[in-house]
Structure formats: structure tokens, C-alpha cells
PDB file of C-alpha atoms in Angstrom:
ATOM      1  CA  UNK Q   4      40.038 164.407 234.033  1.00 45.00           C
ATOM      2  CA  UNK Q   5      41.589 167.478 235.609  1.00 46.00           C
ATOM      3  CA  UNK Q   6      39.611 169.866 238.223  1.00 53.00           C
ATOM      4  CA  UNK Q   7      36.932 168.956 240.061  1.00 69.00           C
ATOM      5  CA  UNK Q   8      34.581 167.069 238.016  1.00 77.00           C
ATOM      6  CA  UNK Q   9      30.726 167.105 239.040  1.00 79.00           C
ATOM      7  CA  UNK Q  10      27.420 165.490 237.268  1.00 79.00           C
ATOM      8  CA  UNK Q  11      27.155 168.723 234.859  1.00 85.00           C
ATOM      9  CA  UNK Q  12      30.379 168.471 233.716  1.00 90.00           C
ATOM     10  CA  UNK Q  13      29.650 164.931 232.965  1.00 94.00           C
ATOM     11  CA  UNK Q  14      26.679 165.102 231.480  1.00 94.00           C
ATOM     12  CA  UNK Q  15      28.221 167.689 228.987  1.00 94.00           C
ATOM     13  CA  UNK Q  16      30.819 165.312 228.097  1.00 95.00           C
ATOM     14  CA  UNK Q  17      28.254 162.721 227.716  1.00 97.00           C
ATOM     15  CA  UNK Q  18      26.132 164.149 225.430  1.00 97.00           C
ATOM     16  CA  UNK Q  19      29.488 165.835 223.270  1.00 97.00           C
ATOM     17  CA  UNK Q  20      31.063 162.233 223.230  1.00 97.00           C
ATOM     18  CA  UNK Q  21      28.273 160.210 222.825  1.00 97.00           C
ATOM     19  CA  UNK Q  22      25.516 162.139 220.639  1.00 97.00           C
ATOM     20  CA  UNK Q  23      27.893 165.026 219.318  1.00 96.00           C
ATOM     21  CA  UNK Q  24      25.211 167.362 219.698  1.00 94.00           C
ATOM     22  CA  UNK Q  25      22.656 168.913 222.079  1.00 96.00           C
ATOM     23  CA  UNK Q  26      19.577 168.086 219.700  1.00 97.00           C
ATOM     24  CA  UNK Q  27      20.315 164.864 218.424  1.00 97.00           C
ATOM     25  CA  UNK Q  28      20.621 163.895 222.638  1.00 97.00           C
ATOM     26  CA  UNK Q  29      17.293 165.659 223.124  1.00 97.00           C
ATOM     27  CA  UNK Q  30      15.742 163.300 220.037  1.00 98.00           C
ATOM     28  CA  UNK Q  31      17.058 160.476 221.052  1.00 97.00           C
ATOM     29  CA  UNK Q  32      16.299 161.346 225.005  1.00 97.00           C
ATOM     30  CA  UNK Q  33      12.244 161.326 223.682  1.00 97.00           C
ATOM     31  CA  UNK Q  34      12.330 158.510 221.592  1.00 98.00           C
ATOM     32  CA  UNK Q  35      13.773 156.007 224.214  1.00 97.00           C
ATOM     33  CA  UNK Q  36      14.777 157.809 227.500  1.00 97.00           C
ATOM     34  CA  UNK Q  37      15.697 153.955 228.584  1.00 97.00           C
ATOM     35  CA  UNK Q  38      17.908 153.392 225.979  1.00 97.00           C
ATOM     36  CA  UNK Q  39      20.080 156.886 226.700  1.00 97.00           C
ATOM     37  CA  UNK Q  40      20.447 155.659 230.354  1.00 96.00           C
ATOM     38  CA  UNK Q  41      21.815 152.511 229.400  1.00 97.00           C
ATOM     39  CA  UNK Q  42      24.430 154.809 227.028  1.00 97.00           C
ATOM     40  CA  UNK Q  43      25.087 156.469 230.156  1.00 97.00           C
ATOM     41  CA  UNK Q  44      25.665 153.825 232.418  1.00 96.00           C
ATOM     42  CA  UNK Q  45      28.098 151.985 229.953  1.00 97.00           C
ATOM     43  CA  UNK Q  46      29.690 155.533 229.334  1.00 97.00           C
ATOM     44  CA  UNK Q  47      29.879 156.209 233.236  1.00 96.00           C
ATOM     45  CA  UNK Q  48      31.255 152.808 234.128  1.00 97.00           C
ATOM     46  CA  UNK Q  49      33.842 153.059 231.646  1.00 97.00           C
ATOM     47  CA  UNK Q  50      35.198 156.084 232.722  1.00 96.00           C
ATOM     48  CA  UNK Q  51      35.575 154.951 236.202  1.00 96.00           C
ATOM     49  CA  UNK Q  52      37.201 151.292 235.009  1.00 97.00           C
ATOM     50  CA  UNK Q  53      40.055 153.499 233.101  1.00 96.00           C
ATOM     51  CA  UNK Q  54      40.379 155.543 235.837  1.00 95.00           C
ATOM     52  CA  UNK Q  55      39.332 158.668 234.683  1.00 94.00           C
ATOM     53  CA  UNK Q  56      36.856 159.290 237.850  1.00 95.00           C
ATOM     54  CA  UNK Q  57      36.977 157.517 241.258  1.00 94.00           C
ATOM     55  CA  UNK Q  58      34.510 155.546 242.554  1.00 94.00           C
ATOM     56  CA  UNK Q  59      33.028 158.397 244.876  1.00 93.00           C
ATOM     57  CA  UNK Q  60      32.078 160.455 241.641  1.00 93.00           C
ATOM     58  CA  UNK Q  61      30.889 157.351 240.207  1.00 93.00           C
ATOM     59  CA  UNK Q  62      28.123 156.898 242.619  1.00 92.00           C
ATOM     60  CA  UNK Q  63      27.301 160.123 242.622  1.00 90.00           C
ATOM     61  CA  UNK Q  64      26.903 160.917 239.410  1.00 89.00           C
ATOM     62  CA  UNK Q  65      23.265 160.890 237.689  1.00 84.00           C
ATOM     63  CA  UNK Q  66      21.769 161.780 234.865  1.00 80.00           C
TER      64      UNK Q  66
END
């Protein structure tokens, strides 16, 4: 990932990789908020194990 990368830059990617659109995050996001963390934990974690983020933006990354 090229640039600075910060936790809204992530989080777009997230939801554009993951959900493919805003609303359908937002849906699913109501209907099990636990469920969309564990996407996002996988999603984060995999990034980092391919080397796409370092560890430092990583652990500092929420959602």
C-alpha cells in the first residue's frame, strides 16, 4: 500500500473489499456488529501477514 495509510483509509478499503458497498456494510454493521469485527480482524491481520501494513499500523488501526 503506497502513501501513508491511516484507519480511514482502511476502513474504506474494508468496507469496498469486503461488503462492496457502503449500505450493504451499514446492514450488515446492525444486524451483527460482532460478526463485522471479526471480518475486520481477519481482514486486518491478513494485510499485515502479506506485508501490506507494518505492525505499527496494525495496532493502531480500529474500526
Amino acid at each position: 500500500m503506497a502513501g501513508k495509510v491511516n484507519s480511514r483509509t482502511l476502513k474504506r478499503r474494508f468496507i469496498n473489499e469486503v461488503y462492496g458497498d457502503y449500505k450493504l456494510y451499514l446492514r450488515a454493521r446492525k444486524d451483527d456488529y460482532c460478526k463485522v469485527q471479526f471480518e475486520w480482524s481477519c481482514w486486518i491481520d491478513g494485510l499485515c501477514k502479506a506485508g501490506e501494513i507494518s505492525q505499527k499500523v496494525y495496532e493502531r488501526a480500529t474500526f
